[in-house]
Coordinates of C-alpha atoms in Angstrom, one line a residue:
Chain A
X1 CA 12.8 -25.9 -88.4
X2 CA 9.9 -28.6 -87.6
X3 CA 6.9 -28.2 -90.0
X4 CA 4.1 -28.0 -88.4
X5 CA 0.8 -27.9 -90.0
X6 CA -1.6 -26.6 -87.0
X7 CA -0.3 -23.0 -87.2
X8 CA -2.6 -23.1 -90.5
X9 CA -5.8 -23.1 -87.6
X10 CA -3.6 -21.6 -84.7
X11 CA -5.9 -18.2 -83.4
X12 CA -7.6 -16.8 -86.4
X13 CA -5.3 -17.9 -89.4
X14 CA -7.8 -19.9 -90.6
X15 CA -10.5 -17.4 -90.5
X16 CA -8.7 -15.2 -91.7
X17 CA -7.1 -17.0 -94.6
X18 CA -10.9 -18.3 -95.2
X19 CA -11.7 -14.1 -96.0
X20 CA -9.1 -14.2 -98.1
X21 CA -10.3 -17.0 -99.9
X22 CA -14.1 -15.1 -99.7
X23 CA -12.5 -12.3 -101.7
X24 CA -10.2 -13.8 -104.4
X25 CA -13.3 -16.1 -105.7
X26 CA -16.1 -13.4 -105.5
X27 CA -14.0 -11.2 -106.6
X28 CA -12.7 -13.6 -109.6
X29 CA -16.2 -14.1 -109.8
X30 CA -17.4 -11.1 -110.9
X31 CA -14.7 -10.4 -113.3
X32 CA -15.6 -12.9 -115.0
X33 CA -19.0 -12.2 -115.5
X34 CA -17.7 -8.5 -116.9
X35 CA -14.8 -10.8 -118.7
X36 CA -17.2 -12.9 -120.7
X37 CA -19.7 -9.9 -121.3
X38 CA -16.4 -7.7 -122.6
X39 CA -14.8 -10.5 -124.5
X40 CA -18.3 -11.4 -126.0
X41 CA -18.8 -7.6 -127.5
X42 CA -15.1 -7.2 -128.5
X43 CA -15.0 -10.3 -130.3
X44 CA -17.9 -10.1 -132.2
X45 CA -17.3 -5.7 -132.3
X46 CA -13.3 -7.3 -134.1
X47 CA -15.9 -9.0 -136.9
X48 CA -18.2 -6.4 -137.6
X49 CA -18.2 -5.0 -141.0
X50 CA -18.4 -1.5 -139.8
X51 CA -14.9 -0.3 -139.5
X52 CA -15.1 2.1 -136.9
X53 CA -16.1 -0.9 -134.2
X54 CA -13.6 -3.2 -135.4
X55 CA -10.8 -0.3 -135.1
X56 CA -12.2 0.1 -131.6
X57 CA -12.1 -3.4 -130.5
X58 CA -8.6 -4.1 -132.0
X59 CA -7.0 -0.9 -130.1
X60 CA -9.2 -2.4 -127.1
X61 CA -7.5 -5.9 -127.4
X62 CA -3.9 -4.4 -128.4
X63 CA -4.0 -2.3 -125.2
X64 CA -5.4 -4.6 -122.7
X65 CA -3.1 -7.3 -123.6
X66 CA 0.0 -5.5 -124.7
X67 CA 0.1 -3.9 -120.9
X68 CA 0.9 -5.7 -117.9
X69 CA -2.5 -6.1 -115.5
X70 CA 0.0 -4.7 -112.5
X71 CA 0.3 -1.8 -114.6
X72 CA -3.5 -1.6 -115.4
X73 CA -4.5 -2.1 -111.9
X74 CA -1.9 1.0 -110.6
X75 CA -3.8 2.9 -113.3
X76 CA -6.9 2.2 -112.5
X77 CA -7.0 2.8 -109.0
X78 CA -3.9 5.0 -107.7
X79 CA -3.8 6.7 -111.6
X80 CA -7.4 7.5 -111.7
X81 CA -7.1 8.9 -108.7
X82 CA -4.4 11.6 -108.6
X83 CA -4.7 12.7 -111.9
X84 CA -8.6 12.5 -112.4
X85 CA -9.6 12.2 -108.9
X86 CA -11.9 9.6 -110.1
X87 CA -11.8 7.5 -106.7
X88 CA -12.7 4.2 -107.0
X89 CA -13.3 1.8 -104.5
X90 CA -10.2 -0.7 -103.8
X91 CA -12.4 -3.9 -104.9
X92 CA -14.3 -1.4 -108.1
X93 CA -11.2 -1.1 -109.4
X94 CA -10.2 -4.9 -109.3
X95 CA -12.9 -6.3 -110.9
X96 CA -12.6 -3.7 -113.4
X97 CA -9.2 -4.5 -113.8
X98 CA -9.1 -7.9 -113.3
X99 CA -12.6 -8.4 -116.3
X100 CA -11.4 -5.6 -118.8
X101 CA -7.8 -7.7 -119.1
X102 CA -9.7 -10.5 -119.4
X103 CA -12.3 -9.2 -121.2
X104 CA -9.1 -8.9 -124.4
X105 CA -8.2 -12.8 -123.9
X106 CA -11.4 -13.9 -124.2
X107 CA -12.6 -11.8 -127.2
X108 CA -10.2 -13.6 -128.8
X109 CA -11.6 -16.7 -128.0
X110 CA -14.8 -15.9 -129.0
X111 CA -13.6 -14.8 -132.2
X112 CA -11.7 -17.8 -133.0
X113 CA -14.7 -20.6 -132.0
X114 CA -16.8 -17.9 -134.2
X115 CA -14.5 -18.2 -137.1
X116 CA -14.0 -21.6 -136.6
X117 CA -17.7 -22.5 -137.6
X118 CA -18.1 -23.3 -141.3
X119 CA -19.5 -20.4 -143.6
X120 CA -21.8 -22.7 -144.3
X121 CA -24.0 -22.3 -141.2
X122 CA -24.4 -18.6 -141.9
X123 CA -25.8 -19.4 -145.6
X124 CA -27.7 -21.6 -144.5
X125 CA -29.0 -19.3 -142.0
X126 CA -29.4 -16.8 -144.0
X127 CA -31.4 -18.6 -147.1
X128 CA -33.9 -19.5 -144.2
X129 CA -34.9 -15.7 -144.0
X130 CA -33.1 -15.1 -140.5
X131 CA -31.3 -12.3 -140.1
X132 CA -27.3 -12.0 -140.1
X133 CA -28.1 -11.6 -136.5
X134 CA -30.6 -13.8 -135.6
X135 CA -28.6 -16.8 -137.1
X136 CA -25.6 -15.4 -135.4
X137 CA -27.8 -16.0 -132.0
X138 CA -29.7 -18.6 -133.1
X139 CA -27.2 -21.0 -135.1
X140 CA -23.7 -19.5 -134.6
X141 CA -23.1 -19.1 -131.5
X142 CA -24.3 -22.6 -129.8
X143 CA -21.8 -23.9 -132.0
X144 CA -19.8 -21.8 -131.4
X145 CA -19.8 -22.0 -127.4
X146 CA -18.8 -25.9 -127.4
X147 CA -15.1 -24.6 -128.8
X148 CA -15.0 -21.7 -126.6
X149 CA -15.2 -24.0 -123.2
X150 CA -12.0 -25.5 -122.9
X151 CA -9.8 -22.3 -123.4
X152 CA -11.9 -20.3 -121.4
X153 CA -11.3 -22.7 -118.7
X154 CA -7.7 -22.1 -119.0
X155 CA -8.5 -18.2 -119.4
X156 CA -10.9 -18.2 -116.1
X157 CA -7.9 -20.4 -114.4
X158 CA -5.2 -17.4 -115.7
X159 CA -8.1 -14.6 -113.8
X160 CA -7.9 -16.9 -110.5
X161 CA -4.3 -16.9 -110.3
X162 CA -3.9 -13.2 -111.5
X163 CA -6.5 -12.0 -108.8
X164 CA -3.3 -12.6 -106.6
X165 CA -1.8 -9.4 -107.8
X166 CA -5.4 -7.3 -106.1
X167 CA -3.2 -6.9 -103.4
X168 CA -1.3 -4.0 -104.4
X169 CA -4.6 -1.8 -104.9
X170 CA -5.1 -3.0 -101.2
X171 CA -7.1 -5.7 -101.6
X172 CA -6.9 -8.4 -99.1
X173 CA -7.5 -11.4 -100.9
X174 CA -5.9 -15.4 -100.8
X175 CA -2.2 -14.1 -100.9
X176 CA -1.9 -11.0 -99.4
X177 CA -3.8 -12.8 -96.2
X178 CA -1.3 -15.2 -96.3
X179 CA 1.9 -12.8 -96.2
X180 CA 0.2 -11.1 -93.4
X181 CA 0.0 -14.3 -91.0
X182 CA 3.6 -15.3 -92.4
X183 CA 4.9 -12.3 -91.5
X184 CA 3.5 -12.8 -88.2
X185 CA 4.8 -16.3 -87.4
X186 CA 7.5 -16.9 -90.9
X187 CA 5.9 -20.3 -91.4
X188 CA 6.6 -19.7 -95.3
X189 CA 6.2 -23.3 -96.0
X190 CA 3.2 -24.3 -94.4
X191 CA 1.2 -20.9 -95.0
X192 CA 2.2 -21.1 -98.7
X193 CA 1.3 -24.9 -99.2
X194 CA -1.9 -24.2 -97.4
X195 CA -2.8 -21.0 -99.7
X196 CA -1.6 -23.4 -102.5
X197 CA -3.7 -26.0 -101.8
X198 CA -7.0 -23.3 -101.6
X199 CA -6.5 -21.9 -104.8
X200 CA -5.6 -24.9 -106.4
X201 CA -9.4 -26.2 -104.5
X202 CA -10.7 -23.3 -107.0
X203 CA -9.3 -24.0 -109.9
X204 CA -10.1 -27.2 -109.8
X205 CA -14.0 -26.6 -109.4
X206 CA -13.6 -24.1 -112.1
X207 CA -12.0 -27.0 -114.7
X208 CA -14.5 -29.3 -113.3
X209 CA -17.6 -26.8 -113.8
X210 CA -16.4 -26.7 -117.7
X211 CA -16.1 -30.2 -117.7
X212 CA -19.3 -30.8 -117.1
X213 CA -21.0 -28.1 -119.5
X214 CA -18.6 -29.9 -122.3
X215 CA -20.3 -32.7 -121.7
X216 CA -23.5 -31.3 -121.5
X217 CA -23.5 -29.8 -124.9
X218 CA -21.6 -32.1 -126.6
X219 CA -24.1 -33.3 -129.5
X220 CA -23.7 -37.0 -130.6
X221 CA -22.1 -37.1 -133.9
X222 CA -20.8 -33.6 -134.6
X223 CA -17.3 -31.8 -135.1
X224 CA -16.9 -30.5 -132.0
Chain B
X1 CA -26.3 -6.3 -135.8
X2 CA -26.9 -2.8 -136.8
X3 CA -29.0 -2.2 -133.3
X4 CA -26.3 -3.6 -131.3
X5 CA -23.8 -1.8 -132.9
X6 CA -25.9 1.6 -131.8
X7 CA -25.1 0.1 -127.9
X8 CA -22.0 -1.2 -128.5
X9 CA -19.9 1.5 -129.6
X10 CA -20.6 4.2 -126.9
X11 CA -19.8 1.8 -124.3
X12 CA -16.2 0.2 -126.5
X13 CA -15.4 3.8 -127.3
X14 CA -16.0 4.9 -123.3
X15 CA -14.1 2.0 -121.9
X16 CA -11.5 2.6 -124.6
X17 CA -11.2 6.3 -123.9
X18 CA -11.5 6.1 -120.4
X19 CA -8.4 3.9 -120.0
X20 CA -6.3 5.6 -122.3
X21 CA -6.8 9.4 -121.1
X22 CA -5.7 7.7 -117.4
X23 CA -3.0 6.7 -118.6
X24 CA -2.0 9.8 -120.4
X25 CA -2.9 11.6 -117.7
X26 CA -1.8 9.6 -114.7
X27 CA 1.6 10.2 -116.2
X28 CA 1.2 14.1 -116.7
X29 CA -0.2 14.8 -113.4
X30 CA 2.8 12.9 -111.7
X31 CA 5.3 15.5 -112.8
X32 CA 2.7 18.5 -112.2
X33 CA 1.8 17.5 -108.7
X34 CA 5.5 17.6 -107.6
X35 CA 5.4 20.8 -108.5
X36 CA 2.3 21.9 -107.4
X37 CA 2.8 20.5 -104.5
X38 CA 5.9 22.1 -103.9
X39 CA 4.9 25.4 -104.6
X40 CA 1.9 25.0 -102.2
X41 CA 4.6 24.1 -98.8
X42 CA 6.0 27.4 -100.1
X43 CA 2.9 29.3 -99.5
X44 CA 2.2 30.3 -95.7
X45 CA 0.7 27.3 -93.9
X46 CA -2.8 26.8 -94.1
X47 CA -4.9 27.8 -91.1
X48 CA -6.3 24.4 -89.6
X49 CA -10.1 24.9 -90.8
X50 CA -8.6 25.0 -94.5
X51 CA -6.9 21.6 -94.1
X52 CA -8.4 18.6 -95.4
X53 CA -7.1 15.9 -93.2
X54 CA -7.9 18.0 -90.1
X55 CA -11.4 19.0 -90.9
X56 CA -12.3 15.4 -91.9
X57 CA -11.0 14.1 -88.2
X58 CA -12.9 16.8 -87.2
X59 CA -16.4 15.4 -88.9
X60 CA -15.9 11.7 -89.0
X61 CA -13.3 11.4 -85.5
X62 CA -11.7 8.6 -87.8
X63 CA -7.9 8.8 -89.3
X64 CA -7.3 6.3 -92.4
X65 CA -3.4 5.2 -92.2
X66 CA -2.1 2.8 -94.7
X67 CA 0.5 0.6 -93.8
X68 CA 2.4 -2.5 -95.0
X69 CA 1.1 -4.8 -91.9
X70 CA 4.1 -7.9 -92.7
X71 CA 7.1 -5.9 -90.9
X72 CA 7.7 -7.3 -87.6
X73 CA 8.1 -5.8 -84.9
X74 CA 6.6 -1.8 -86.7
X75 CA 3.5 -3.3 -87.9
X76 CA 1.9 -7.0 -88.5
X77 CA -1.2 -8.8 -88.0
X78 CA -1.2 -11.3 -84.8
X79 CA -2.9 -14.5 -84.7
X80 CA -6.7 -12.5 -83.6
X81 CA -5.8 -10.8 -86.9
X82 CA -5.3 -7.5 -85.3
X83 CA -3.3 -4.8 -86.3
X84 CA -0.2 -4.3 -84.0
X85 CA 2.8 -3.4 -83.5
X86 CA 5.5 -0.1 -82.6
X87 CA 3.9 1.8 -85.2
X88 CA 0.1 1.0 -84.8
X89 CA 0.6 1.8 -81.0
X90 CA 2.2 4.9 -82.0
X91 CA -0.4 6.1 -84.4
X92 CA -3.5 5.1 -82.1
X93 CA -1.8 7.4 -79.7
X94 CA -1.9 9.9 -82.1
X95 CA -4.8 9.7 -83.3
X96 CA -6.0 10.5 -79.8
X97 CA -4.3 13.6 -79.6
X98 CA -5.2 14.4 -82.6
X99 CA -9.0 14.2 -81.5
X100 CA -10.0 11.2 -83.6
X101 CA -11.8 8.8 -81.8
X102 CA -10.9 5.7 -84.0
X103 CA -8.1 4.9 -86.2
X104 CA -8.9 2.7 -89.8
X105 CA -6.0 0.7 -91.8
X106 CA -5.4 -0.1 -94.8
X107 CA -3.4 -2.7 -95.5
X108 CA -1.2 -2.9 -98.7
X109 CA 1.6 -3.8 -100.5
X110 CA 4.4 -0.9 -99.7
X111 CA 5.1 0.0 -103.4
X112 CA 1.0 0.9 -103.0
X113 CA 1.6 3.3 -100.0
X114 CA 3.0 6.6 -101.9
X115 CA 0.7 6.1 -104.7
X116 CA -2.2 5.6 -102.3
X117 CA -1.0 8.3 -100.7
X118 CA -1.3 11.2 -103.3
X119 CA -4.6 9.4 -104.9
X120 CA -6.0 10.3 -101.1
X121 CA -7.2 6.4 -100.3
X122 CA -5.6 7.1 -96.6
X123 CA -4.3 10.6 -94.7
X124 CA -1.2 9.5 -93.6
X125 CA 1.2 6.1 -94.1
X126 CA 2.9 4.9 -91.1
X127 CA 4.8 1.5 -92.3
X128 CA 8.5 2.1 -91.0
X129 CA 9.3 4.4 -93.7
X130 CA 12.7 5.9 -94.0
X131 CA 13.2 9.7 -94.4
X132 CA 14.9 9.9 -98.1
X133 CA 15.4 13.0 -100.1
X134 CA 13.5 11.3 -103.0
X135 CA 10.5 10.2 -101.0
X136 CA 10.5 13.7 -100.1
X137 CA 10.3 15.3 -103.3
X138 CA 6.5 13.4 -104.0
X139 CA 5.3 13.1 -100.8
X140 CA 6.5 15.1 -97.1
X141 CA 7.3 13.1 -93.7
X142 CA 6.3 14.0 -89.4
X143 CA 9.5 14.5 -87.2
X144 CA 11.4 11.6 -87.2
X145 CA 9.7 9.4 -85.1
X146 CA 12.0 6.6 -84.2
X147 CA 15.8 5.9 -85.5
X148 CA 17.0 2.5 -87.4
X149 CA 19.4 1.9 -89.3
X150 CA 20.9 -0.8 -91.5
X151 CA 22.6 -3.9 -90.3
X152 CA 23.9 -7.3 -92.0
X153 CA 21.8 -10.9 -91.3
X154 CA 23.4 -14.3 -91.6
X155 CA 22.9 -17.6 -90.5
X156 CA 24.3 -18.6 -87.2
X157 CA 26.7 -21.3 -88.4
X158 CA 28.4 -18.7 -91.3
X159 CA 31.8 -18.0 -89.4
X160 CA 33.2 -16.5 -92.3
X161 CA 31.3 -13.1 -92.0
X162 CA 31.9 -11.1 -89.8
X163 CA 31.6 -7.3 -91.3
X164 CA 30.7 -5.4 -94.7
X165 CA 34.1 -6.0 -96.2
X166 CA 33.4 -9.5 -95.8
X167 CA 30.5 -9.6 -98.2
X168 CA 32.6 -8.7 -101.1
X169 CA 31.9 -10.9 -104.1
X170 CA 29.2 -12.5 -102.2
X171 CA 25.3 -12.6 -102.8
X172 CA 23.2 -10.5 -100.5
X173 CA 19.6 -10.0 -100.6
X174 CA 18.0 -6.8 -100.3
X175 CA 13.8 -5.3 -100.7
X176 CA 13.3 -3.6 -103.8
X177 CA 12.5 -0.1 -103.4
X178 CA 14.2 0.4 -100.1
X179 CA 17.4 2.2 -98.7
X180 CA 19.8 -0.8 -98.8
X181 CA 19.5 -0.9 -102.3
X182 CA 21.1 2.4 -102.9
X183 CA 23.4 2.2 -100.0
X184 CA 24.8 -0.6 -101.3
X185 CA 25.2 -0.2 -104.8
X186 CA 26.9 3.3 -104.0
X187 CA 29.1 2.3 -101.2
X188 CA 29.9 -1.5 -102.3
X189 CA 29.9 -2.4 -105.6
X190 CA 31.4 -5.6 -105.3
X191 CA 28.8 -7.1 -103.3
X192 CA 26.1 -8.8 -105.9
X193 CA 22.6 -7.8 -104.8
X194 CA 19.5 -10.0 -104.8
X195 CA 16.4 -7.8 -105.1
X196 CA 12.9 -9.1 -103.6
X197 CA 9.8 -7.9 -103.3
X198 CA 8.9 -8.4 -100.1
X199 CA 11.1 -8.8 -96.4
X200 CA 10.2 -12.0 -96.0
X201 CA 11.5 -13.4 -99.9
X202 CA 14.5 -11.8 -98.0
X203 CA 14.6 -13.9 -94.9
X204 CA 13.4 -16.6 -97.5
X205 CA 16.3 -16.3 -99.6
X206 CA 18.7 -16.7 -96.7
X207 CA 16.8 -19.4 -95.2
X208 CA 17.3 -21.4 -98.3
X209 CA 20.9 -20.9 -98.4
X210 CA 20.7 -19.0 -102.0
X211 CA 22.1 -15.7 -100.9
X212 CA 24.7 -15.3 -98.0
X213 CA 23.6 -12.9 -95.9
X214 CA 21.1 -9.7 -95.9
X215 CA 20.9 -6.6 -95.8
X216 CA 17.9 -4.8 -93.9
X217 CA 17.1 -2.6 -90.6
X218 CA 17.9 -3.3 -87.4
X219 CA 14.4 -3.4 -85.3
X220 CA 13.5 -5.9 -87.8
X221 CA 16.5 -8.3 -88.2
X222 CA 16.5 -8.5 -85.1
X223 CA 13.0 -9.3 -84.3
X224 CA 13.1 -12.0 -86.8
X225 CA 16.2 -14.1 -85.5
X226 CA 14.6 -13.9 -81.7
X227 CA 11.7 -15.6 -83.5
X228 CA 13.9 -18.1 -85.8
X229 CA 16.8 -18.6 -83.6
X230 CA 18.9 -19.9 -87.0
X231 CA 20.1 -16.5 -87.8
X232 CA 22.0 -14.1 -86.2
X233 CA 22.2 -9.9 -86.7
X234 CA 25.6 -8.7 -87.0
X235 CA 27.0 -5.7 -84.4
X236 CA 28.2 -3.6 -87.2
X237 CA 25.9 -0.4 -87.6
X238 CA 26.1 0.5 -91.4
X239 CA 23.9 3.7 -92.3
X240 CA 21.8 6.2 -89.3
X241 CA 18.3 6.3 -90.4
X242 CA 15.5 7.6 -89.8
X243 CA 11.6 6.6 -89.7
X244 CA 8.7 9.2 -90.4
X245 CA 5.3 9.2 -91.3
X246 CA 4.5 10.0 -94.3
X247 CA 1.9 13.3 -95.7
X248 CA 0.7 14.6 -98.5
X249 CA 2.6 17.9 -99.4
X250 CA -0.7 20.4 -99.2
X251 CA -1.4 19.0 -95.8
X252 CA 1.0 21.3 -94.0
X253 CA -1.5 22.2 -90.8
X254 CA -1.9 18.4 -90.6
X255 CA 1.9 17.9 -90.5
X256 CA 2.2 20.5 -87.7
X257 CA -0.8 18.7 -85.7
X258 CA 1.3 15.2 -86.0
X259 CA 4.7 17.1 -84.9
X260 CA 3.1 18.7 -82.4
X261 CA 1.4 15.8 -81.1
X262 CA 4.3 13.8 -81.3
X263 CA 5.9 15.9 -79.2
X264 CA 3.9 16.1 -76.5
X265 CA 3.4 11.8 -76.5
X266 CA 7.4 12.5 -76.0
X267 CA 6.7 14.8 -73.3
X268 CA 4.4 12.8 -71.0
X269 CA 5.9 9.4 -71.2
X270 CA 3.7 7.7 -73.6
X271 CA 6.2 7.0 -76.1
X272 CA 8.8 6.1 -74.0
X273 CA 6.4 3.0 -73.0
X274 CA 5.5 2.1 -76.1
X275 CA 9.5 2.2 -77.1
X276 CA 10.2 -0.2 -74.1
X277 CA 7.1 -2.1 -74.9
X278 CA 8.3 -3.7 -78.8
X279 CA 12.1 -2.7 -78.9
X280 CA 12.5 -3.4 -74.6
X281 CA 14.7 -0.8 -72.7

């Protein structure tokens, strides 16, 4: 069998594959807004002094993570919907899916950088007459940020990749677009190389974007 | 912190609550809709006003079909991206006679259809889908609408098989989920079964020399090796099968309405043409 690269842009592949594309990074997109927002109030919620919260938060990061998201997602959307009928839409349910699994890896990360700051900082803080949550906003947290980047990177890279599963809760995105035109023309190698090549495209902008807010913050002088 | 915390909680302890009830209750409901289901195709069929499907063709002249659109020659997406295929010719006819005006896919993976299905994200699921006796205790099938069956792939140069019994001790691949599992593992033990996801990891696997030959339906096999020209479909007819679409269990009248339409597509000659059109005389 010849390879043969053109059937990438032969009748509407490439439009087609370019949808697909359209849907995987909006949708990764706005999972990871709900991600960060999630992860953000579970992480701190893990530290908080009243119990009840931090009970919450760890059941909510035990479950998220101790469940595959292919599970998650059938729950969400086909679950939800025969035995609540709560019907959500096909691409509700994904970025639901996709930000609350998220959501659990990067509370942890946000708890870690958080943890990671010296005690210090919050005495210090606090002797200035700031509140435990002002200097938490004010002092904490930027610190705290500059240790979060690099494995969020690697956690946003995880989402773009996972968004790949979408397809089951009918969800056209990157790969099920390119299983469609396969099984159309079974040009596995070339299709799959091409998809490849996109999402590898957005991952890379996504470790370059966090690249450059490293650098950005990075402050002269201090621990990183 | 302690204003936060008054926002926080209700929406942790929501999200939390929220997905564990599904869970617990996606699970319950499975077993109780079988039989509620089941005891509703007991009951005297619904008049045609009382049936869902049927009243919203009625209102919105649309029918919602989910299919599995990478299963040449039944149902795929061509190069325009456009649904076609045996099936989607089929169910456009259909819909016709069934008085709706337009016909909307959606496209998933097949482990998505039965569950998509029941949750009510389509009406019906045409996506060559094999009458079984478990399919049919979640979910009911239309007359049989066209008859496969399984048969053995291999590559054009393998001389050494020629039948079943030849496939003992060898590696065969098979789609997860779907008839040849079963046959096989019942009838042939000996033969060691590769199981993937999708038909074309099959093809894939065969392709790359990792398995020896496959085991799949006809109409499809032989579809793909008039497209590859490296492989080659065996004469040897293993199982009689049989394709349906598939319905939800309270959607009896709609049932009757696809029955009845198929037949008369059977009577006037349209199926007949669209037979000879994908599958050729």
């Amino acid at each position: 069998m010849q390879l043969d690269f053109l059937v990438l842009f032969e009748g509407e592949n490439f439009a087609a594959l370019m949808s697909g594309l359209w849907v995987t990074v909006s949708m990764t997109f706005l999972a990871l807004i709900l991600s960060c927002c999630i992860g953000l109030a579970v992480g701190l919620g893990r530290m908080s002094s009243n119990r009840l919260i931090s009970t919450l938060c760890s059941w909510y990061l035990a479950w998220f993570r101790g469940t595959p998201l292919l599970v998650q997602l059938m729950i969400l959307y086909y679950g939800l919907a025969i035995g609540m009928q709560i019907d959500l839409s096909a691409s509700m349910a994904g970025v639901l899916g996709l930000g609350m699994y998220s959501g659990a890896y990067v509370s942890e990360i946000v708890r870690g950088a958080i943890q990671s700051i010296d005690k210090g900082q919050m005495e210090a803080g606090r002797s200035l007459g700031m509140s435990h949550w002002q200097t938490m906003r004010k002092v904490i947290l930027p610190q705290a940020i500059r240790r979060m980047l690099p494995p969020l990177g690697n956690e946003f890279i995880a989402l773009t990749k996972n968004s790949s599963l979408l397809s089951v809760i009918t969800v056209s995105e990157l790969m099920r677009a390119g299983n469609l035109i396969v099984a159309n023309n079974f040009r596995y190698f070339e299709i799959y190389l091409g998809i490849a090549l996109l999402y590898f495209l957005v991952n890379f902008t996504i470790s370059k974007v966090i690249a450059y807010f490293e650098r950005k913050m990075s402050v002269g002088g201090a621990r990183a | 912190m302690k204003k936060r915390n008054r926002v926080l909680l209700p929406l942790l302890s929501l999200l939390l609550a929220g997905s564990l009830a599904a869970c617990g209750q996606g699970e319950a409901t499975n077993n109780a809709s079988g039989s509620a289901a089941g005891g509703s195709s007991a009951a005297p069929a619904e008049t045609a006003a009382d049936d869902e499907v049927l009243q919203k063709i009625q209102e919105t002249k649309t029918l919602v079909v989910g299919t599995d659109a990478t299963f040449q020659p039944f149902e795929f997406k061509n190069e325009k991206n456009e649904y076609v295929g045996f099936d989607i010719d089929l169910v456009h006819a259909l819909a016709e006679e069934l008085g709706a005006e337009k016909v909307e896919f959606v496209d998933t993976e097949f482990k998505g259809l039965i569950p998509g299905l029941q949750g009510k994200k389509f009406d019906m699921i045409a996506s060559a889908m094999y009458i079984t006796d478990e399919r049919k205790q979640t979910i009911d099938f239309s007359d049989t609408y066209y008859p496969g069956g399984l048969a053995i792939m291999v590559k054009k140069d393998n001389k050494e098989i020629k039948g079943i019994d030849d496939l003992k001790g060898k590696k065969v691949s098979v789609q997860i989920g779907t008839k040849s599992v079963n046959f096989l593992k019942e009838n042939y033990p000996e033969i060691q079964l590769v199981e993937v996801e999708k038909n074309v990891e099959m093809f894939l696997e065969l392709e790359s020399g990792r398995v020896d030959a496959v085991v799949t339906g006809r109409p499809a096999a032989q579809v793909y090796a008039k497209n590859n020209g490296t492989v080659t479909v065996l004469d040897e007819e293993l199982t009689q099968e049989y394709y349906g679409f598939g319905i939800r269990k309270e959607n009896q009248a709609f049932k009757e309405a696809v029955n009845k339409a198929l037949q008369t597509l059977r009577d006037n000659g349209t199926y007949q043409e669209i037979v000879e059109k994908w599958f050729g005389k």
